[in-house]
Tab-separated table of C-alpha atoms and ligand atoms in Angstrom:
chain	number	residue	atom	x	y	z
R	1	MET	CA	-39.516	20.730	-10.708
R	2	ASN	CA	-36.256	21.952	-12.231
R	3	ASN	CA	-34.927	22.652	-8.757
R	4	GLN	CA	-35.548	19.099	-7.542
R	5	LEU	CA	-32.617	17.940	-5.391
R	6	ILE	CA	-31.053	14.567	-5.887
R	7	THR	CA	-28.675	12.791	-3.512
R	8	GLN	CA	-25.612	11.101	-4.936
R	9	LEU	CA	-22.193	9.802	-3.970
R	10	ALA	CA	-19.533	12.536	-4.001
R	11	SER	CA	-16.995	12.225	-6.832
R	12	ASN	CA	-14.121	11.769	-4.350
R	13	CYS	CA	-15.768	8.627	-2.929
R	14	PHE	CA	-15.726	5.108	-4.346
R	15	PHE	CA	-18.338	2.487	-3.620
R	16	VAL	CA	-17.003	-1.095	-3.316
R	17	LYS	CA	-19.396	-4.019	-3.257
R	18	GLY	CA	-18.402	-6.903	-0.979
R	19	ALA	CA	-19.840	-10.380	-0.408
R	20	LYS	CA	-21.492	-9.421	2.883
R	21	LYS	CA	-20.710	-5.748	3.477
R	22	ASN	CA	-20.130	-2.843	1.138
R	23	LEU	CA	-17.558	-0.125	1.574
R	24	ILE	CA	-17.311	3.540	0.756
R	25	ILE	CA	-13.748	4.783	0.356
R	26	ASP	CA	-13.540	8.498	1.004
R	27	LEU	CA	-10.369	9.789	-0.682
R	28	GLN	CA	-10.829	13.343	0.586
R	29	ASN	CA	-11.216	12.524	4.274
R	30	ASN	CA	-8.885	9.493	4.001
R	31	GLU	CA	-11.515	7.230	5.575
R	32	TRP	CA	-13.542	4.140	4.816
R	33	TYR	CA	-17.048	3.282	5.961
R	34	HIS	CA	-18.922	-0.010	6.034
R	35	VAL	CA	-22.406	0.452	4.606
R	36	ASP	CA	-25.355	-1.893	4.139
R	37	PHE	CA	-26.898	-0.115	1.182
R	38	ASP	CA	-25.882	-0.642	-2.428
R	39	VAL	CA	-25.363	2.482	-4.519
R	40	THR	CA	-25.382	0.428	-7.666
R	41	LYS	CA	-29.048	-0.407	-6.995
R	42	GLU	CA	-30.487	2.488	-5.037
R	43	LYS	CA	-31.178	5.567	-7.053
R	44	ASN	CA	-32.617	7.719	-4.328
R	45	TYR	CA	-30.924	7.942	-0.949
R	46	SER	CA	-33.740	9.928	0.517
R	47	ASN	CA	-36.462	7.341	0.073
R	48	GLY	CA	-35.942	5.591	3.398
R	49	GLN	CA	-33.414	2.953	2.269
R	50	ILE	CA	-30.793	4.687	4.384
R	51	SER	CA	-31.665	5.666	7.929
R	52	LYS	CA	-32.059	9.404	8.505
R	53	GLU	CA	-29.158	9.285	10.957
R	54	ASP	CA	-26.830	7.709	8.353
R	55	LEU	CA	-28.021	10.070	5.641
R	56	ASP	CA	-27.404	13.138	7.825
R	57	TYR	CA	-23.946	11.852	8.781
R	58	MET	CA	-22.978	11.194	5.179
R	59	LEU	CA	-24.242	14.550	4.008
R	60	LYS	CA	-22.315	16.254	6.809
R	61	ARG	CA	-19.116	14.423	5.831
R	62	GLN	CA	-19.848	15.176	2.153
R	63	ILE	CA	-19.782	11.482	1.279
R	64	LEU	CA	-23.232	11.990	-0.187
R	65	ILE	CA	-24.097	15.338	-1.721
R	66	GLN	CA	-27.388	16.942	-2.693
R	67	ILE	CA	-27.465	18.785	-5.984
R	68	PRO	CA	-30.190	20.126	-8.279
R	69	LYS	CA	-31.112	17.435	-10.772
R	70	LYS	CA	-30.610	19.784	-13.727
R	71	ILE	CA	-26.853	20.145	-13.017
R	72	LYS	CA	-26.188	16.441	-12.305
R	73	LYS	CA	-24.381	16.038	-15.647
R	74	HIS	CA	-21.610	18.362	-14.422
R	75	PHE	CA	-20.706	16.012	-11.527
R	76	ILE	CA	-18.681	13.453	-13.422
R	77	PRO	CA	-17.301	10.372	-11.640
R	78	THR	CA	-13.569	10.286	-10.806
R	79	PRO	CA	-11.710	8.413	-13.582
R	80	THR	CA	-10.499	5.037	-12.368
R	81	SER	CA	-7.584	4.627	-14.787
R	82	PHE	CA	-4.051	4.610	-13.362
R	83	ASP	CA	-0.476	4.916	-14.544
R	84	VAL	CA	2.732	6.618	-13.524
R	85	PRO	CA	5.482	8.063	-15.733
R	86	SER	CA	8.287	6.110	-14.027
R	87	ILE	CA	9.724	3.014	-15.704
R	88	ILE	CA	9.935	1.587	-12.189
R	89	GLU	CA	8.134	3.485	-9.461
R	90	ALA	CA	9.225	1.747	-6.256
R	91	ALA	CA	12.281	-0.197	-5.132
R	92	ILE	CA	13.265	-2.297	-2.144
R	93	ILE	CA	16.960	-2.796	-1.437
R	94	ASP	CA	17.888	-5.575	1.013
R	95	ARG	CA	21.224	-5.844	2.834
R	96	ASN	CA	22.742	-8.255	5.322
R	97	GLU	CA	26.241	-9.044	6.578
R	98	SER	CA	27.164	-10.892	3.345
R	99	SER	CA	25.962	-8.219	0.893
R	100	THR	CA	28.812	-6.998	-1.299
R	101	TYR	CA	27.069	-5.188	-4.157
R	102	SER	CA	27.601	-1.452	-4.483
R	103	LEU	CA	24.915	0.734	-2.909
R	104	SER	CA	25.804	3.833	-4.912
R	105	SER	CA	25.758	1.962	-8.281
R	106	THR	CA	22.427	0.395	-7.353
R	107	LEU	CA	20.913	3.760	-6.471
R	108	ALA	CA	22.288	5.321	-9.678
R	109	TRP	CA	20.670	2.561	-11.775
R	110	LEU	CA	17.363	2.987	-9.938
R	111	ASP	CA	17.539	6.724	-10.550
R	112	ASN	CA	17.726	6.079	-14.321
R	113	LEU	CA	14.442	4.174	-13.974
R	114	ILE	CA	12.931	7.260	-12.264
R	115	VAL	CA	12.211	5.422	-9.012
R	116	LYS	CA	10.136	7.631	-6.679
R	117	PHE	CA	9.777	5.456	-3.588
R	118	CYS	CA	12.739	3.608	-2.116
R	119	GLN	CA	12.922	1.369	0.928
R	120	VAL	CA	16.241	0.042	2.240
R	121	ARG	CA	16.117	-2.875	4.668
R	122	PHE	CA	19.068	-4.026	6.731
R	123	PHE	CA	18.720	-7.462	8.324
R	124	SER	CA	22.061	-7.220	10.128
R	125	ASP	CA	23.838	-4.227	11.613
R	126	ALA	CA	24.170	-1.233	9.311
R	127	GLN	CA	27.165	1.070	9.358
R	128	LEU	CA	26.457	4.759	9.810
R	129	SER	CA	28.609	5.337	6.704
R	130	GLU	CA	26.191	3.174	4.641
R	131	ILE	CA	23.198	5.150	5.908
R	132	ILE	CA	24.904	8.428	5.021
R	133	GLU	CA	25.915	7.098	1.579
R	134	ILE	CA	22.267	6.232	0.825
R	135	LEU	CA	20.959	9.554	2.159
R	136	GLU	CA	23.442	11.517	0.045
R	137	CYS	CA	22.674	9.532	-3.144
R	138	VAL	CA	18.937	9.965	-2.632
R	139	LYS	CA	19.340	13.704	-2.063
R	140	LYS	CA	20.427	14.206	-5.697
R	141	SER	CA	18.076	11.617	-7.231
R	142	ASN	CA	14.487	11.368	-8.484
R	143	VAL	CA	13.525	9.530	-5.296
R	144	GLU	CA	10.852	11.482	-3.431
R	145	SER	CA	10.480	9.271	-0.395
R	146	LEU	CA	13.055	7.089	1.394
R	147	ASP	CA	12.296	4.566	4.149
R	148	PHE	CA	14.797	2.667	6.250
R	149	ILE	CA	14.236	-0.563	8.134
R	150	VAL	CA	17.364	-1.036	10.184
R	151	PRO	CA	18.520	-2.835	13.362
R	152	TYR	CA	18.478	-0.516	16.341
R	153	SER	CA	21.637	1.561	16.625
R	154	LYS	CA	21.976	4.456	19.032
R	155	GLU	CA	24.645	5.951	16.771
R	156	ILE	CA	22.312	5.974	13.732
R	157	SER	CA	19.320	7.128	15.774
R	158	ASP	CA	21.295	10.032	17.265
R	159	PHE	CA	22.736	10.971	13.872
R	160	LEU	CA	19.290	11.106	12.255
R	161	GLU	CA	17.850	13.124	15.100
R	162	GLU	CA	20.624	15.709	14.816
R	163	ASN	CA	20.675	15.869	11.002
R	164	ILE	CA	17.107	15.230	9.961
R	165	GLY	CA	16.749	18.735	8.529
R	166	SER	CA	19.424	17.933	5.928
R	167	PHE	CA	17.470	14.965	4.551
R	168	PRO	CA	13.933	16.088	3.695
R	169	LYS	CA	13.301	12.991	1.537
R	170	LEU	CA	13.669	10.679	4.538
R	171	HIS	CA	10.096	9.555	5.130
R	172	SER	CA	10.430	6.972	7.899
R	173	VAL	CA	12.893	4.902	9.897
R	174	ILE	CA	11.893	1.671	11.596
R	175	PHE	CA	14.450	0.430	14.112
R	176	HIS	CA	13.909	-3.290	14.682
R	177	GLY	CA	15.375	-5.311	17.526
R	178	SER	CA	15.296	-2.180	19.657
R	179	PRO	CA	15.379	-2.414	23.464
R	180	PHE	CA	12.019	-0.639	23.587
R	181	ASN	CA	8.786	-0.167	21.646
R	182	LEU	CA	8.317	3.499	21.027
R	183	ASN	CA	6.607	5.407	18.282
R	184	GLU	CA	8.055	8.890	18.090
R	185	LEU	CA	5.983	10.846	15.679
R	186	THR	CA	6.589	14.288	17.028
R	187	VAL	CA	10.297	14.522	17.731
R	188	TYR	CA	11.211	15.953	14.370
R	189	LYS	CA	7.945	15.577	12.490
R	190	LYS	CA	9.227	12.480	10.781
R	191	ARG	CA	8.117	8.989	11.570
R	192	ARG	CA	10.591	7.132	13.723
R	193	LEU	CA	9.390	3.794	14.994
R	194	TYR	CA	11.240	1.546	17.416
R	195	MET	CA	10.094	-2.063	17.581
R	196	MET	CA	11.467	-4.897	19.693
R	197	LEU	CA	10.790	-7.553	17.065
R	198	GLN	CA	13.954	-8.621	15.220
R	199	LEU	CA	13.625	-8.792	11.420
R	200	LYS	CA	16.006	-11.471	10.191
R	201	ASN	CA	15.048	-11.702	6.524
R	202	SER	CA	12.611	-10.520	3.879
R	203	ASN	CA	9.930	-13.089	4.809
R	204	THR	CA	8.546	-10.854	7.564
R	205	CYS	CA	6.525	-8.914	5.016
R	206	GLY	CA	3.019	-9.090	3.571
R	207	ILE	CA	1.039	-8.500	6.769
R	208	VAL	CA	-2.683	-7.952	6.140
R	209	HIS	CA	-4.170	-5.752	8.836
R	210	PRO	CA	-6.567	-2.757	8.840
R	211	GLY	CA	-3.730	-0.682	10.312
R	212	PHE	CA	-1.913	-1.038	6.975
R	213	PHE	CA	-4.900	-0.306	4.737
R	214	SER	CA	-4.236	2.681	2.491
R	215	LYS	CA	-6.965	5.121	1.425
R	216	THR	CA	-4.802	7.316	-0.802
R	217	LYS	CA	-6.006	7.921	-4.344
R	218	HIS	CA	-2.704	6.523	-5.624
R	219	HIS	CA	-3.148	3.208	-3.809
R	220	VAL	CA	-6.856	2.821	-4.530
R	221	LEU	CA	-6.534	3.482	-8.281
R	222	LYS	CA	-3.440	1.294	-8.520
R	223	SER	CA	-5.316	-1.555	-6.788
R	224	MET	CA	-8.233	-1.178	-9.193
R	225	ASN	CA	-5.946	-1.608	-12.191
R	226	PHE	CA	-2.783	-3.457	-11.160
R	227	ASN	CA	-1.141	-5.337	-8.320
R	228	SER	CA	-0.984	-2.906	-5.411
R	229	CYS	CA	2.406	-4.173	-4.247
R	230	LEU	CA	4.262	-5.352	-7.343
R	231	TYR	CA	3.267	-3.016	-10.185
R	232	LYS	CA	6.386	-1.195	-11.432
R	233	LYS	CA	8.388	-2.432	-8.445
R	234	ILE	CA	11.935	-3.759	-8.243
R	235	GLY	CA	13.543	-5.690	-5.409
R	236	ILE	CA	17.284	-6.132	-4.940
R	237	ASP	CA	17.865	-9.059	-2.604
R	238	VAL	CA	20.783	-9.401	-0.178
R	239	ASP	CA	22.890	-11.127	-2.895
R	240	GLY	CA	22.270	-8.365	-5.436
R	241	SER	CA	19.769	-10.394	-7.493
R	242	ILE	CA	17.098	-8.283	-9.173
R	243	LYS	CA	13.545	-9.529	-8.655
R	244	ASN	CA	10.028	-8.125	-8.689
R	245	CYS	CA	10.095	-8.572	-4.881
R	246	PRO	CA	13.206	-9.523	-2.881
R	247	SER	CA	11.305	-12.463	-1.308
R	248	MET	CA	10.508	-14.065	-4.664
R	249	LYS	CA	12.425	-17.010	-6.081
R	250	GLU	CA	12.235	-15.804	-9.697
R	251	LYS	CA	15.254	-13.690	-10.677
R	252	ILE	CA	15.225	-11.036	-13.400
R	253	GLY	CA	18.970	-10.459	-13.391
R	254	HIS	CA	21.814	-9.241	-11.165
R	255	ILE	CA	22.644	-5.706	-10.155
R	256	ASN	CA	26.162	-6.125	-11.641
R	257	ASN	CA	24.577	-6.565	-15.093
R	258	ALA	CA	21.569	-4.310	-14.536
R	259	LYS	CA	22.383	-1.966	-17.437
R	260	GLU	CA	21.744	-4.826	-19.902
R	261	LEU	CA	18.100	-5.117	-18.795
R	262	ASN	CA	15.319	-3.377	-20.689
R	263	TYR	CA	11.718	-2.540	-19.738
R	264	ASN	CA	10.331	-5.868	-20.967
R	265	ASP	CA	12.837	-7.738	-18.795
R	266	LEU	CA	11.695	-5.797	-15.714
R	267	LYS	CA	7.968	-6.274	-16.309
R	268	THR	CA	6.572	-9.447	-14.731
R	269	GLU	CA	3.252	-11.281	-14.894
R	270	TYR	CA	2.574	-10.192	-11.286
R	271	TRP	CA	2.134	-6.528	-12.263
R	272	ASP	CA	-1.296	-7.322	-13.712
R	273	ILE	CA	-2.660	-9.507	-10.906
R	274	LYS	CA	-5.044	-7.077	-9.278
R	275	LYS	CA	-7.260	-7.951	-6.314
R	276	ASP	CA	-10.212	-8.467	-8.651
R	277	ASN	CA	-8.273	-11.466	-10.039
R	278	VAL	CA	-7.439	-12.944	-6.627
R	279	GLU	CA	-9.586	-15.679	-5.088
R	280	ILE	CA	-11.611	-14.565	-2.053
R	281	CYS	CA	-10.116	-11.039	-2.251
R	282	LYS	CA	-12.280	-10.377	-5.321
R	283	ASP	CA	-15.334	-10.721	-3.043
R	284	CYS	CA	-13.863	-8.618	-0.231
R	285	GLU	CA	-14.960	-5.035	0.355
R	286	PHE	CA	-11.389	-4.105	1.393
R	287	ARG	CA	-9.848	-5.143	-1.938
R	288	TYR	CA	-8.865	-1.630	-3.102
R	289	ILE	CA	-7.400	-0.429	0.213
R	290	CYS	CA	-5.730	-3.688	1.259
R	291	ASN	CA	-2.119	-4.612	0.507
R	292	ASP	CA	-1.357	-7.586	-1.658
R	293	CYS	CA	1.412	-10.173	-1.519
R	294	ARG	CA	2.167	-12.687	-4.270
R	295	VAL	CA	4.884	-14.490	-2.290
R	296	GLN	CA	3.035	-15.879	0.705
R	297	VAL	CA	0.397	-17.580	-1.439
R	298	ASN	CA	-0.488	-21.192	-2.305
R	299	HIS	CA	-0.776	-20.436	-6.014
R	300	LYS	CA	-0.567	-17.488	-8.400
R	301	ASN	CA	-4.118	-16.215	-7.857
R	302	ALA	CA	-4.622	-17.260	-4.229
R	303	ARG	CA	-5.222	-14.724	-1.527
R	304	PRO	CA	-2.245	-14.013	0.798
R	305	ASN	CA	-1.807	-16.681	3.503
R	306	THR	CA	-1.244	-13.833	5.959
R	307	CYS	CA	-4.885	-12.681	5.695
R	308	LYS	CA	-7.119	-13.482	8.672
R	309	TYR	CA	-10.332	-11.928	7.340
R	310	ASN	CA	-13.429	-13.690	6.092
R	311	PRO	CA	-15.326	-11.350	3.750
R	312	TYR	CA	-18.255	-13.801	3.542
R	313	GLN	CA	-18.815	-13.363	7.277
R	314	ASN	CA	-17.385	-9.861	7.734
R	315	LYS	CA	-15.279	-11.242	10.590
R	316	TRP	CA	-11.580	-11.238	11.536
R	317	GLU	CA	-9.928	-14.286	13.104
R	318	GLY	CA	-10.566	-14.181	16.851
R	319	GLN	CA	-14.104	-12.840	16.470
R	320	LYS	CA	-16.858	-15.198	17.613
R	321	GLY	CA	-17.941	-17.624	14.888
R	322	TYR	CA	-15.007	-16.859	12.555
R	323	LYS	CA	-14.324	-19.523	9.923
R	324	THR	CA	-11.444	-19.622	7.464
R	325	PRO	CA	-12.898	-18.832	4.013
R	326	ILE	CA	-12.424	-21.555	1.413
R	327	SER	CA	-11.656	-20.721	-2.200
R	328	LYS	CA	-13.188	-22.704	-5.038
R	329	THR	CA	-9.818	-24.279	-5.926
R	330	ASP	CA	-9.500	-25.640	-2.374
R	331	LEU	CA	-12.825	-27.503	-2.587
I	1	SF4	S1	-9.587	-11.098	1.811
I	1	SF4	FE1	-8.014	-10.165	0.482
I	1	SF4	S2	-8.670	-8.028	0.215
I	1	SF4	FE2	-9.780	-8.851	2.005
I	1	SF4	S3	-8.547	-8.310	3.785
I	1	SF4	FE3	-7.902	-10.383	3.124
I	1	SF4	S4	-6.145	-10.044	1.726
I	1	SF4	FE4	-7.245	-8.078	1.956
């Protein structure tokens, strides 16, 4: 009897209960699976509540594991707490033709906040000298990952292709308004994406689509505890105003006076709005892998207007029978 096997969810997997469907997020295989069963209710996966085919598949993928009952206590669940040592973890810097604030001073200030992830978005033509200035500043900083969103420029594209080895922190470059759509993932093992769509301002953000769902442990744990987009984030808009997100109206300060700001000035109420506090999203099985947006919303706790999913039907807009979900405050 002591060798009796029990079947349980692997510690690297999270079960998420949704209104109609449930989800298993597999952090190890970077996957998610829709499931009909409920691990919060079913104690024994072998008793016929899961089909043999599903059980075999999940055992093979190590989503479910079989262990002797007597050692069950050693398989502790993954802690779901989350925090990062940075004062500010991520930053977005926006530029257009009228931006006059200093890039190097901005990056130096962000480095003092121990920013790890930095995205720089140009909505009008960027000079190669600006791109190089940013790359050189980032090289010496705490930033671990740099992303550019920049209008298509053959000069910049050629420069990056020739010099990519000198800038290992460059994570991705999206060229918008390019004459072609082309996703070059293999050229120099960095992501370089060309898209024909022209990005004119910061409002072209906040897209909700399965292609943007993130199954990393970092994203999932952050979403369980804080806002997945805005927690410990800073946005510098095209005028140099400091905000939680560059698209927001609320200003925290200006980059010219940034040194006067302390941690409490930078922290906003949005940091703590997690998906479990958002109407409709709180019932959605995708809530810990989805992205959030607190700008394109009708009110503070509304789901993003850009979402086209109905978790009560398990249908995306365009699928037969789809209806727009209604939140209680809309009734
Ligand atoms: S309902 Fe919310 S959590 Fe679900 S897909 Fe839409 S935005 Fe994401």
